[in-house]
Coordinates of C-alpha atoms in Angstrom, one line a residue:
Chain S
M21 CA 94.6 142.0 138.0
A22 CA 96.1 139.9 135.3
T23 CA 99.7 140.5 134.7
P24 CA 100.6 140.9 131.0
Q25 CA 102.3 137.7 129.8
T26 CA 105.7 138.0 128.3
A27 CA 106.2 136.2 125.1
T28 CA 108.5 133.4 126.2
P29 CA 109.4 130.9 123.4
L30 CA 107.2 128.3 125.1
R31 CA 104.2 130.6 125.3
L32 CA 104.6 131.6 121.7
F33 CA 104.8 128.0 120.7
T34 CA 101.7 127.1 122.7
R35 CA 99.8 130.0 121.2
R36 CA 100.7 128.9 117.7
F37 CA 100.0 125.2 118.4
R38 CA 96.5 125.9 119.6
K39 CA 95.8 127.5 116.2
E40 CA 96.7 124.3 114.4
T41 CA 93.3 122.6 114.8
T42 CA 94.4 119.3 113.3
A43 CA 97.5 119.1 115.5
V44 CA 95.4 119.7 118.5
I45 CA 93.1 116.8 117.4
G46 CA 96.2 114.7 117.1
L47 CA 97.4 115.6 120.5
V48 CA 94.0 114.8 122.0
I49 CA 94.1 111.4 120.4
I50 CA 97.5 110.7 121.8
V51 CA 96.6 111.9 125.3
V52 CA 93.5 109.7 125.3
F53 CA 95.5 106.7 124.3
V54 CA 98.2 107.4 127.0
I55 CA 95.5 107.7 129.6
L56 CA 93.9 104.4 128.4
A57 CA 97.2 102.7 128.4
V58 CA 98.1 103.9 131.9
L59 CA 94.7 102.9 133.3
A60 CA 94.5 99.6 131.3
G61 CA 94.9 97.5 134.4
L62 CA 92.0 99.3 136.1
I63 CA 89.4 99.8 133.3
S64 CA 89.8 96.6 131.4
P65 CA 86.7 94.5 132.0
Y66 CA 88.7 91.3 131.7
P67 CA 92.4 90.3 132.1
P68 CA 93.9 90.4 128.6
L69 CA 95.0 86.8 128.5
E70 CA 91.9 85.3 130.2
Q71 CA 90.3 82.7 127.9
N72 CA 86.6 81.9 127.9
I73 CA 85.9 79.3 125.3
P74 CA 82.0 79.6 125.4
A75 CA 82.4 83.3 124.4
S76 CA 84.5 82.3 121.4
L77 CA 84.1 84.7 118.4
Q78 CA 81.2 86.6 120.1
P79 CA 80.3 89.8 118.2
P80 CA 80.5 93.1 120.0
S81 CA 78.0 93.3 122.8
V82 CA 77.6 94.9 126.2
A83 CA 79.6 92.1 127.8
Y84 CA 82.3 92.2 125.2
L85 CA 82.4 95.8 123.9
F86 CA 84.6 95.0 120.9
G87 CA 83.7 91.3 120.8
A88 CA 85.7 88.3 121.7
D89 CA 88.4 86.4 119.8
K90 CA 88.7 82.7 119.0
L91 CA 89.7 81.8 122.5
G92 CA 87.0 84.0 124.0
R93 CA 89.4 86.7 125.1
D94 CA 87.9 90.2 125.4
I95 CA 89.2 92.3 122.5
F96 CA 88.6 95.6 124.2
S97 CA 90.8 94.6 127.2
R98 CA 93.4 93.4 124.8
I99 CA 93.4 96.6 122.8
L100 CA 93.8 98.6 126.0
H101 CA 96.8 96.5 127.1
G102 CA 98.1 96.6 123.5
A103 CA 98.1 100.4 123.7
R104 CA 100.7 100.1 126.5
I105 CA 102.9 98.0 124.3
S106 CA 102.5 100.2 121.2
L107 CA 103.2 103.5 123.0
F108 CA 106.1 101.9 124.8
T109 CA 107.6 100.5 121.5
G110 CA 107.2 103.9 119.9
L111 CA 108.7 105.8 122.8
S112 CA 111.6 103.5 123.4
V113 CA 112.7 103.2 119.8
V114 CA 112.5 107.0 119.3
V115 CA 114.5 107.6 122.5
M116 CA 117.1 105.1 121.5
A117 CA 117.4 106.2 117.9
S118 CA 117.3 109.9 118.6
S119 CA 119.8 109.9 121.4
V120 CA 122.3 107.9 119.4
G121 CA 121.6 109.8 116.2
T122 CA 121.8 113.3 117.7
L123 CA 125.0 112.4 119.5
V124 CA 126.7 111.0 116.4
G125 CA 125.3 113.8 114.2
A126 CA 126.5 116.4 116.6
I127 CA 130.0 115.0 116.6
A128 CA 130.0 114.9 112.8
G129 CA 128.8 118.4 112.4
Y130 CA 130.9 120.0 115.2
L131 CA 134.2 118.3 114.6
G132 CA 133.9 118.3 110.9
G133 CA 136.7 117.0 108.6
W134 CA 137.5 113.3 108.8
W135 CA 134.9 112.5 111.5
D136 CA 132.2 114.1 109.5
E137 CA 133.1 112.2 106.3
A138 CA 133.3 108.9 108.1
I139 CA 130.0 109.3 110.0
M140 CA 128.1 110.5 107.0
R141 CA 129.2 107.6 104.8
L142 CA 128.1 105.3 107.6
T143 CA 124.6 106.8 107.5
D144 CA 124.7 106.3 103.7
I145 CA 125.2 102.6 104.2
F146 CA 122.3 102.4 106.7
F147 CA 120.1 104.4 104.4
A148 CA 120.8 101.9 101.6
F149 CA 119.0 99.0 103.4
P150 CA 115.3 98.7 103.0
S151 CA 114.6 99.2 106.6
L152 CA 112.1 96.4 107.1
I153 CA 114.4 93.8 105.5
L154 CA 117.4 94.9 107.7
A155 CA 115.2 95.0 110.8
M156 CA 113.9 91.5 109.9
A157 CA 117.5 90.2 109.5
I158 CA 118.5 91.7 112.8
A159 CA 115.5 90.5 114.6
G160 CA 116.0 87.0 113.1
A161 CA 119.6 87.0 114.1
L162 CA 118.9 88.0 117.7
G163 CA 115.8 85.8 117.9
P164 CA 112.2 86.8 117.6
S165 CA 110.9 88.8 120.5
L166 CA 109.4 92.3 121.1
Q167 CA 112.6 93.5 122.7
N168 CA 114.8 92.4 119.7
A169 CA 112.3 93.9 117.3
L170 CA 112.7 97.2 119.1
I171 CA 116.5 97.0 118.9
A172 CA 116.2 96.2 115.2
V173 CA 114.0 99.1 114.4
A174 CA 116.2 101.5 116.5
V175 CA 119.2 100.3 114.5
V176 CA 117.6 101.3 111.2
S177 CA 116.1 104.5 112.6
W178 CA 119.1 106.4 114.1
P179 CA 120.8 107.7 110.8
I180 CA 118.0 110.2 110.0
Y181 CA 118.6 111.9 113.3
A182 CA 122.3 112.0 112.7
R183 CA 121.8 113.7 109.4
L184 CA 119.3 116.2 110.8
M185 CA 121.5 117.0 113.7
R186 CA 124.6 117.4 111.6
G187 CA 122.8 119.8 109.2
Q188 CA 121.7 121.9 112.2
V189 CA 125.1 121.9 113.8
L190 CA 126.8 123.0 110.6
V191 CA 124.6 126.0 110.5
L192 CA 124.9 126.9 114.1
R193 CA 128.6 126.2 114.5
D194 CA 129.6 129.4 112.8
Q195 CA 127.0 131.7 114.4
E196 CA 128.2 134.5 116.6
F197 CA 126.8 133.2 119.9
V198 CA 128.7 130.0 119.5
Q199 CA 131.9 131.8 118.6
A200 CA 131.4 134.0 121.6
A201 CA 131.0 130.9 123.8
R202 CA 134.2 129.5 122.3
A203 CA 136.0 132.9 122.9
I204 CA 135.3 132.8 126.6
G205 CA 136.8 129.4 126.8
M206 CA 133.9 127.1 127.0
S207 CA 134.6 123.4 126.4
N208 CA 133.3 121.8 123.2
L209 CA 131.0 119.5 125.1
R210 CA 129.5 122.4 127.0
I211 CA 128.9 124.4 123.9
L212 CA 127.2 121.5 122.2
L213 CA 125.0 120.8 125.2
R214 CA 124.1 124.3 126.3
H215 CA 124.1 126.3 123.1
I216 CA 123.8 124.1 120.1
L217 CA 121.5 121.3 121.2
P218 CA 118.6 123.5 122.5
N219 CA 118.6 125.3 119.1
T220 CA 118.3 122.1 117.2
L221 CA 115.3 120.7 119.0
S222 CA 112.5 121.7 116.7
P223 CA 113.4 119.6 113.6
L224 CA 114.3 116.7 115.8
L225 CA 110.9 117.0 117.5
V226 CA 109.1 116.9 114.2
Q227 CA 111.1 113.9 113.1
A228 CA 110.5 112.1 116.5
S229 CA 106.8 112.7 116.2
F230 CA 106.6 111.1 112.7
D231 CA 108.8 108.3 113.9
M232 CA 106.6 107.5 116.8
G233 CA 103.9 106.6 114.3
G234 CA 106.3 104.9 111.9
T235 CA 107.8 102.8 114.6
I236 CA 104.5 101.6 115.9
L237 CA 103.6 100.5 112.4
A238 CA 107.0 98.9 111.8
V239 CA 107.1 97.0 115.1
S240 CA 103.6 95.7 114.7
G241 CA 104.4 94.7 111.1
L242 CA 107.4 92.7 112.4
S243 CA 105.1 91.2 115.0
F244 CA 102.6 90.4 112.3
I245 CA 105.1 88.3 110.4
G246 CA 106.4 86.7 113.5
F247 CA 109.6 88.6 114.3
G248 CA 108.3 90.7 117.1
A249 CA 105.9 90.2 120.0
Q250 CA 104.8 86.6 120.3
P251 CA 101.3 85.3 121.0
P252 CA 99.5 85.4 123.4
T253 CA 100.8 89.0 123.9
P254 CA 98.0 91.5 123.2
E255 CA 100.1 93.3 120.7
W256 CA 98.0 94.8 117.9
G257 CA 100.0 93.3 115.0
V258 CA 99.8 89.9 116.7
M259 CA 96.1 90.3 117.2
I260 CA 95.6 91.1 113.5
S261 CA 97.8 88.1 112.6
E262 CA 95.7 85.8 114.9
G263 CA 92.5 87.0 113.4
R264 CA 93.5 87.0 109.8
N265 CA 91.3 84.0 108.9
Y266 CA 88.2 85.7 110.2
I267 CA 88.8 89.1 108.5
T268 CA 85.5 89.2 106.6
T269 CA 83.4 86.8 108.8
Q270 CA 84.3 87.9 112.3
W271 CA 85.6 91.4 111.3
W272 CA 85.9 92.6 114.9
L273 CA 88.9 90.5 115.5
T274 CA 91.1 92.5 113.2
F275 CA 89.2 95.7 112.7
F276 CA 89.6 97.1 116.2
P277 CA 93.3 96.5 116.6
A278 CA 93.8 98.0 113.1
F279 CA 91.6 101.0 113.9
A280 CA 93.4 101.6 117.2
M281 CA 96.7 101.6 115.3
L282 CA 95.3 103.9 112.6
L283 CA 94.1 106.3 115.3
V284 CA 97.4 106.4 117.3
V285 CA 99.6 106.7 114.2
T286 CA 97.3 109.4 112.8
G287 CA 97.6 111.2 116.1
F288 CA 101.4 111.3 115.9
N289 CA 101.3 112.2 112.2
L290 CA 99.0 115.1 112.8
V291 CA 101.1 116.4 115.6
G292 CA 104.2 116.1 113.4
D293 CA 102.5 118.0 110.6
G294 CA 101.4 120.7 113.0
L295 CA 104.9 121.0 114.6
R296 CA 106.4 121.2 111.2
D297 CA 104.1 124.0 110.1
I298 CA 104.7 126.0 113.2
L299 CA 108.5 125.5 113.3
D300 CA 109.1 126.0 109.6
P301 CA 110.3 129.6 109.4
R302 CA 109.2 129.9 105.8
L303 CA 105.6 129.7 106.9
N304 CA 106.0 132.2 109.7
K305 CA 106.3 135.3 107.6
Chain C
M27 CA 129.5 116.3 84.1
T28 CA 131.8 113.2 83.9
R29 CA 133.3 114.2 87.2
F30 CA 129.9 114.3 88.8
I31 CA 129.1 110.8 87.5
I32 CA 132.4 109.4 88.6
R33 CA 132.0 110.9 92.1
R34 CA 128.5 109.5 92.4
M35 CA 129.7 106.1 91.2
G36 CA 132.6 106.2 93.7
G37 CA 130.1 106.9 96.5
L38 CA 128.0 104.0 95.3
L39 CA 130.9 101.7 95.4
F40 CA 131.8 102.7 98.9
V41 CA 128.2 102.2 100.1
M42 CA 128.2 98.7 98.5
L43 CA 131.4 97.9 100.4
G44 CA 129.9 99.0 103.6
V45 CA 126.7 97.1 102.9
S46 CA 128.7 93.9 102.4
L47 CA 130.6 94.5 105.7
L48 CA 127.3 95.1 107.6
T49 CA 125.6 92.0 106.2
F50 CA 128.7 89.9 106.9
F51 CA 128.7 91.2 110.5
L52 CA 125.0 90.4 110.8
A53 CA 125.6 86.8 109.7
Q54 CA 128.3 86.5 112.3
M55 CA 125.8 87.4 115.0
V56 CA 123.5 84.5 114.3
P57 CA 123.7 82.0 117.1
V58 CA 123.6 79.1 114.7
D59 CA 126.5 77.1 113.2
P60 CA 126.0 77.3 109.4
A61 CA 128.0 74.2 108.8
A62 CA 125.9 72.1 111.3
T63 CA 122.7 73.5 109.8
A64 CA 123.8 72.8 106.2
L65 CA 124.7 69.2 106.9
G66 CA 121.5 68.4 108.9
A67 CA 120.8 66.8 112.2
N68 CA 122.5 63.5 111.5
A69 CA 126.0 64.9 110.7
R70 CA 128.8 63.6 112.7
E71 CA 131.2 65.9 114.6
E72 CA 134.1 65.2 112.2
Q73 CA 132.0 65.8 109.1
I74 CA 130.9 69.2 110.5
A75 CA 134.5 70.1 111.3
A76 CA 135.6 69.1 107.8
Y77 CA 132.8 71.1 106.2
R78 CA 133.7 74.1 108.4
A79 CA 137.3 73.9 107.1
Q80 CA 136.0 73.5 103.6
I81 CA 133.9 76.6 103.5
G82 CA 136.5 78.5 105.6
L83 CA 134.5 78.8 108.8
D84 CA 137.6 77.8 110.9
K85 CA 139.5 80.9 109.9
P86 CA 139.3 84.3 111.8
A87 CA 136.5 86.6 110.8
T88 CA 138.7 89.0 108.9
V89 CA 140.0 86.2 106.7
Q90 CA 136.4 84.9 106.2
Y91 CA 135.4 88.4 105.1
V92 CA 138.1 88.5 102.5
I93 CA 137.1 85.1 101.2
Y94 CA 133.5 86.2 101.2
M95 CA 134.3 89.4 99.3
G96 CA 136.4 87.4 96.8
R97 CA 133.4 85.2 96.1
L98 CA 131.1 88.2 95.9
L99 CA 133.2 89.8 93.2
R100 CA 132.8 86.6 91.2
G101 CA 129.0 86.8 91.6
D102 CA 129.0 83.9 94.1
L103 CA 126.5 84.6 97.0
G104 CA 126.9 81.1 98.4
Q105 CA 124.4 78.3 98.6
S106 CA 121.0 78.5 100.3
I107 CA 120.7 76.0 103.1
R108 CA 116.9 75.7 102.6
T109 CA 116.6 75.4 98.8
R110 CA 120.1 73.9 98.3
R111 CA 120.6 76.1 95.3
P112 CA 123.0 79.0 94.7
V113 CA 121.5 82.1 96.3
I114 CA 122.1 84.1 93.1
D115 CA 119.9 81.7 91.2
D116 CA 117.1 82.0 93.8
L117 CA 117.4 85.8 93.7
G118 CA 117.2 85.7 89.9
D119 CA 113.8 83.9 90.3
Y120 CA 112.5 86.2 93.0
L121 CA 113.8 89.6 92.1
P122 CA 111.6 90.1 88.9
A123 CA 108.5 89.4 90.9
T124 CA 109.4 92.2 93.3
I125 CA 110.3 94.5 90.4
E126 CA 107.0 93.8 88.7
L127 CA 105.0 94.5 91.8
S128 CA 107.0 97.6 92.7
L129 CA 106.6 99.0 89.1
A130 CA 102.9 98.4 89.2
A131 CA 102.6 100.0 92.7
M132 CA 104.6 102.9 91.4
L133 CA 102.2 103.3 88.5
V134 CA 99.3 103.4 91.0
A135 CA 101.1 105.9 93.1
V136 CA 101.9 108.2 90.2
L137 CA 98.5 108.0 88.6
V138 CA 96.7 108.6 91.9
G139 CA 99.1 110.8 94.0
I140 CA 100.2 113.4 91.4
P141 CA 96.8 114.3 90.0
L142 CA 95.3 114.5 93.5
G143 CA 98.2 116.6 94.7
V144 CA 97.7 119.0 91.8
I145 CA 94.0 119.3 92.4
A146 CA 94.5 119.8 96.1
S147 CA 97.0 122.6 95.5
L148 CA 94.7 124.4 93.0
H149 CA 91.8 124.3 95.4
R150 CA 93.7 125.0 98.6
N151 CA 91.6 124.8 101.8
S152 CA 88.5 123.7 99.9
W153 CA 86.7 120.4 100.5
S154 CA 88.6 118.6 97.7
D155 CA 91.9 119.7 99.4
A156 CA 90.6 118.4 102.7
L157 CA 89.5 115.1 101.2
A158 CA 92.9 114.7 99.4
R159 CA 94.8 115.4 102.6
M160 CA 92.6 113.0 104.5
F161 CA 93.4 110.3 101.9
A162 CA 97.1 111.0 102.3
L163 CA 96.9 111.0 106.1
V164 CA 95.1 107.6 106.2
G165 CA 97.6 106.2 103.7
G166 CA 100.5 107.1 105.9
S167 CA 98.9 105.8 109.1
M168 CA 97.2 102.6 108.1
P169 CA 98.9 99.3 108.8
V170 CA 99.5 98.0 105.2
F171 CA 99.0 94.3 106.3
Y172 CA 95.5 95.0 107.5
I173 CA 94.5 96.7 104.3
G174 CA 96.0 93.8 102.3
L175 CA 94.2 91.1 104.3
L176 CA 91.0 93.1 104.1
A177 CA 91.3 93.6 100.3
L178 CA 92.0 90.0 99.8
G179 CA 89.1 89.0 102.0
I180 CA 86.6 91.3 100.3
F181 CA 87.5 91.2 96.6
W182 CA 88.8 87.7 96.4
R183 CA 87.1 85.5 99.0
Q184 CA 83.7 87.3 99.3
L185 CA 83.0 89.0 95.9
R186 CA 85.2 86.9 93.7
W187 CA 86.0 89.9 91.6
L188 CA 89.7 89.5 91.5
P189 CA 92.0 86.5 91.7
G190 CA 93.7 85.5 95.0
P191 CA 97.3 85.2 96.2
G192 CA 100.2 84.4 93.9
R193 CA 101.3 85.7 90.5
L194 CA 99.0 83.5 88.4
D195 CA 96.2 81.0 88.9
S196 CA 97.7 77.8 90.1
A197 CA 96.4 75.9 87.0
I198 CA 98.3 78.3 84.7
S199 CA 102.0 78.0 84.0
A200 CA 104.4 80.9 83.7
P201 CA 105.2 82.5 80.3
P202 CA 108.6 81.7 78.7
H203 CA 111.2 83.5 80.7
I204 CA 112.4 86.7 79.0
S205 CA 112.4 89.5 81.5
G206 CA 110.8 87.6 84.4
L207 CA 108.0 90.1 84.6
Y208 CA 105.0 87.9 83.8
T209 CA 102.9 90.7 82.4
L210 CA 105.6 91.8 80.0
D211 CA 106.6 88.3 79.0
A212 CA 103.0 87.3 78.4
A213 CA 102.5 90.3 76.2
L214 CA 105.7 89.5 74.3
A215 CA 104.5 86.0 73.8
G216 CA 101.2 87.3 72.6
N217 CA 99.3 85.2 75.1
W218 CA 96.3 87.4 76.1
S219 CA 94.6 85.1 78.5
L220 CA 97.9 84.7 80.4
L221 CA 98.3 88.5 80.3
T222 CA 94.9 89.2 81.8
N223 CA 95.5 86.6 84.5
A224 CA 98.8 88.1 85.4
V225 CA 97.4 91.7 85.4
G226 CA 94.4 90.5 87.5
H227 CA 96.8 89.0 90.1
L228 CA 98.8 92.3 90.2
I229 CA 95.8 94.6 90.8
L230 CA 95.2 94.1 94.6
P231 CA 98.8 93.9 95.8
A232 CA 99.8 96.9 93.6
L233 CA 96.9 99.0 95.0
V234 CA 97.7 98.0 98.5
L235 CA 101.4 98.6 98.2
G236 CA 100.9 101.8 96.0
Y237 CA 98.6 103.4 98.4
F238 CA 101.3 104.4 100.9
S239 CA 103.5 105.8 98.1
A240 CA 100.5 107.6 96.6
A241 CA 100.0 109.4 99.9
V242 CA 103.7 110.4 100.0
L243 CA 103.5 111.7 96.4
L244 CA 100.3 113.5 97.0
R245 CA 101.8 115.5 99.8
M246 CA 105.0 116.3 97.9
T247 CA 103.1 117.3 94.8
R248 CA 100.7 119.5 96.8
S249 CA 103.5 121.4 98.6
A250 CA 105.7 121.7 95.6
M251 CA 102.8 123.1 93.5
L252 CA 101.9 125.6 96.3
E253 CA 105.4 126.8 96.5
V254 CA 105.6 127.5 92.7
L255 CA 102.1 129.0 92.6
G256 CA 103.2 131.7 95.0
Q257 CA 106.0 132.9 92.8
D258 CA 106.3 136.1 90.8
F259 CA 106.6 134.5 87.3
V260 CA 103.2 132.8 87.9
R261 CA 101.6 136.1 88.6
T262 CA 103.3 137.5 85.5
A263 CA 102.0 134.7 83.4
K264 CA 98.5 135.3 84.7
A265 CA 98.8 139.0 84.2
K266 CA 99.7 138.4 80.6
G267 CA 96.3 136.9 80.2
L268 CA 97.3 133.3 79.8
R269 CA 94.6 130.8 80.3
D270 CA 94.6 129.0 83.7
R271 CA 95.3 125.7 81.9
V272 CA 98.4 127.0 80.3
V273 CA 99.6 128.7 83.5
V274 CA 99.2 125.6 85.5
G275 CA 100.4 123.1 82.8
R276 CA 103.3 125.0 81.3
H277 CA 104.5 127.2 84.1
V278 CA 103.6 125.8 87.5
F279 CA 103.5 122.0 87.0
K280 CA 106.8 121.9 85.1
N281 CA 108.6 123.8 87.8
A282 CA 107.0 121.8 90.6
L283 CA 108.1 118.6 88.9
P284 CA 111.7 118.2 90.0
P285 CA 111.1 117.5 93.7
V286 CA 108.2 115.3 92.8
L287 CA 110.4 113.2 90.5
T288 CA 113.0 112.9 93.2
T289 CA 110.3 111.6 95.5
V290 CA 109.2 109.1 92.9
G291 CA 112.8 107.7 92.8
M292 CA 113.0 107.5 96.5
T293 CA 109.7 105.9 96.9
F294 CA 110.7 103.2 94.5
G295 CA 113.3 102.2 97.0
S296 CA 110.9 102.2 99.9
L297 CA 108.5 100.1 97.9
L298 CA 111.0 97.3 98.1
S299 CA 110.8 97.6 101.8
G300 CA 107.1 97.8 102.0
A301 CA 106.9 94.8 99.7
V302 CA 107.9 92.5 102.6
L303 CA 104.5 92.7 104.2
T304 CA 102.5 92.9 101.0
E305 CA 104.3 89.9 99.5
T306 CA 103.8 87.9 102.6
I307 CA 100.0 88.6 102.6
F308 CA 99.6 88.0 98.8
S309 CA 102.0 85.0 98.7
W310 CA 103.9 87.0 96.1
P311 CA 107.1 85.1 95.4
G312 CA 109.4 88.1 95.5
L313 CA 112.4 89.3 97.5
G314 CA 110.4 90.2 100.6
R315 CA 108.9 86.8 100.8
Y316 CA 112.2 85.1 100.1
A317 CA 113.8 87.3 102.9
T318 CA 111.0 86.4 105.3
T319 CA 111.2 82.6 104.8
S320 CA 115.0 82.8 104.9
V321 CA 115.1 84.6 108.2
T322 CA 112.5 82.3 109.6
T323 CA 114.5 79.2 108.7
L324 CA 117.8 80.9 109.7
D325 CA 119.1 80.4 106.2
Y326 CA 121.8 83.0 106.5
P327 CA 123.5 82.7 103.2
A328 CA 120.2 83.5 101.7
V329 CA 119.5 86.3 104.1
M330 CA 122.9 87.8 103.4
G331 CA 122.3 87.6 99.7
V332 CA 118.8 89.1 99.8
T333 CA 119.8 92.0 102.1
L334 CA 122.8 92.7 99.9
V335 CA 120.8 92.8 96.7
A336 CA 118.1 94.9 98.3
A337 CA 120.6 97.3 99.7
I338 CA 122.2 97.8 96.4
V339 CA 119.1 98.4 94.4
Y340 CA 118.0 101.4 96.5
P341 CA 121.3 103.5 96.2
L342 CA 121.6 102.3 92.6
V343 CA 118.2 103.7 91.7
N344 CA 118.9 106.9 93.6
T345 CA 122.3 107.4 91.9
L346 CA 120.7 106.8 88.5
V347 CA 117.9 109.3 89.3
D348 CA 120.5 111.8 90.4
I349 CA 122.5 111.4 87.3
G350 CA 119.5 111.6 85.1
Y351 CA 118.5 114.7 86.9
S352 CA 121.9 116.4 86.5
L353 CA 121.5 115.9 82.8
I354 CA 118.2 117.8 82.8
D355 CA 118.9 120.4 85.5
P356 CA 122.4 121.9 85.5
R357 CA 121.8 123.5 88.9
V358 CA 122.2 120.1 90.5
R359 CA 125.8 119.7 89.4
V360 CA 126.9 122.8 91.2
S361 CA 125.9 121.5 94.7

C-alpha cells in the first residue's frame, strides 16, 4: 500500500519543476553533458591531443565523428574533453562568486548601517566596469591562463550575489522567526546560517543557474582572444579560435564546439528560467 | 528634484573615485616594471632608475596614487608605452568607433527586440510567441564570437554581399573629423559614397553585437507587456469598446515602457563590454580592441586609461537615464 506523500518543500518543488517542460529539457541537456564529461576518458575514440597529420581537416565520417582539425586531432574527442573544462569553469566560478557574494551581502544586510553602506558602494564600483574589459585587465595582469581567467571572471561576478543576498536579508531580518531566534539568545552567525540563509536560496539558485551559462561564455570568450586556456587545450573557445580561418570551408572545426557551447548554455538558461518561474511568488497564485 | 540630481551625481563621483583606486591597484599587480618597458630592452640600469624617479615609481604606492589622481584631474592619463602617445589622445580616436558601433547595435536591438516582444505578449503561448522566445534563448546562449566569424565568413568572404572588417574600405580615407562617428561625419560632409561605405561596414558588427541585446529587450518587453495586460484598467478600456489597437498602443504599451527603457539604458553599458569580442573579430578600431591590444602588450598606462573610461561611461549613462526618468515619472523620486 502506498503511503500518502506529505508535501515537503522539496517534493512540492519537484512536482512543480516537472511541469516546466522547457526546464526539464534544460536539465536533461545538462545531465547528458555532465555524463559525457565524466566519461570523456572512456568514450573518446582518440586522446584529445593526439595528432594525425594524414587525417588533417577530414570532414565528419565514421572514423572521425565530428571531423578532424588541421593537425588531424579528433574533434569529437576534443569536444568531450572540452565539456569537462567548460563545466568545471562554470561551476568553479559560480561557487567562488556566490560564496563570497552571499557572505558579503549577508554581512551588509544583517549588520546594516555603516557596513551596509560601504559594501553596497563597493558593489557599485564593480558594477561600473564592463565585465569583460575588467576580466581581461585582471587576466592580463595575472598572466594568461585558464586558472587566471576563472579568477578574473569570479572577481567581476560576485557583486550580483552580494546585492541579491542583501535584499533578501533585509526582508528576512525583521521577520518574526528571526526575532524569535534572537530572543532566545542565538548568535548572529547561527541566525544567519540556520535561519536566514536557507530562506534566501531560491533567488541565489536562479542567479547561479544563469551565471553558469554566462561564465562558460565569458571564459571561452577570454580564451578565444588569448587570455584564458591556451592551445593545445581542448577548450571550446580555443578550438573556435584555432579553426577561425576554416569557418566556411571546413565548417566542422568551429561549428561543433560552438554548438556544444550553445547547447550547454541553453541548458542552464532554460533551467534558470524554469526555476525563476517556479520560485517567483507572483506566478504561484 | 535638484536634491535627487545632486545625490545621484554624488554617488557617481564616489563610484569614479573607487574605479580609479581599483584600476590603480590593478596596475600595481602587473609583474612588469613600467619604467623598464617604456625605455626598451637596451636601457641601462641607471637610466631606468632615473626614469622611475622621474615618473614617481620610486615613491610608496599611496604617494603614487595621489600623483596619479592629480594627473587624472588634469585630464592626463599618462603615455601609452606601445603607441608613445598620450593615452587620452588614443582614447579620443578609439572611443567614437565604439560609440558608433554601440549606437548602431542599440538601434538593431530596439527595432528587433521591442516589436517582437510586443507580438509575443499579444499572442501568448502561440507559435509566434514560441518562435520569439526561441530567438531570445539562442541570442542569450550563443557565443558572440562564433556568430561574428560566421557572419563575416558567409556575407563577406563567400557571398561578397557586405564589406569586410574595419570601419571603411582600406582605399577610402576617413571623413573630416567632427564627431568621430564616420556615418554622421560623412552625412554632414554630404559625401554619399563614403556614407554608404561606412554604413555597409557597420551592418554586420551591429547585427552581431545587437542580437544579444535584442534578446534581452525582447524578454523584458514581453514580460512587461504581459504584466500590464493583466491589469484592471486594460479590462476597463476593452469594456469601453476601444479598438484593440488603441488599447495596446495607448494603454498597454505606454505603461509597459518604463522598465523597457531602463533596460535599454542598461544594455547600452553592456554593449561596451560585448564590443570587446565583436571589435576583435571585425577589426573595429574601438575601445574593446584598444583594450585587447593594450593588455596583450602589457601597456598598462593604456589599460588603466581604457578601463577607467569604460567604467565611467556605464554609470554615467545609467545616472543620466535615471535623471531623465525622474523627470518623466515622479514616482521614481520617492524611492
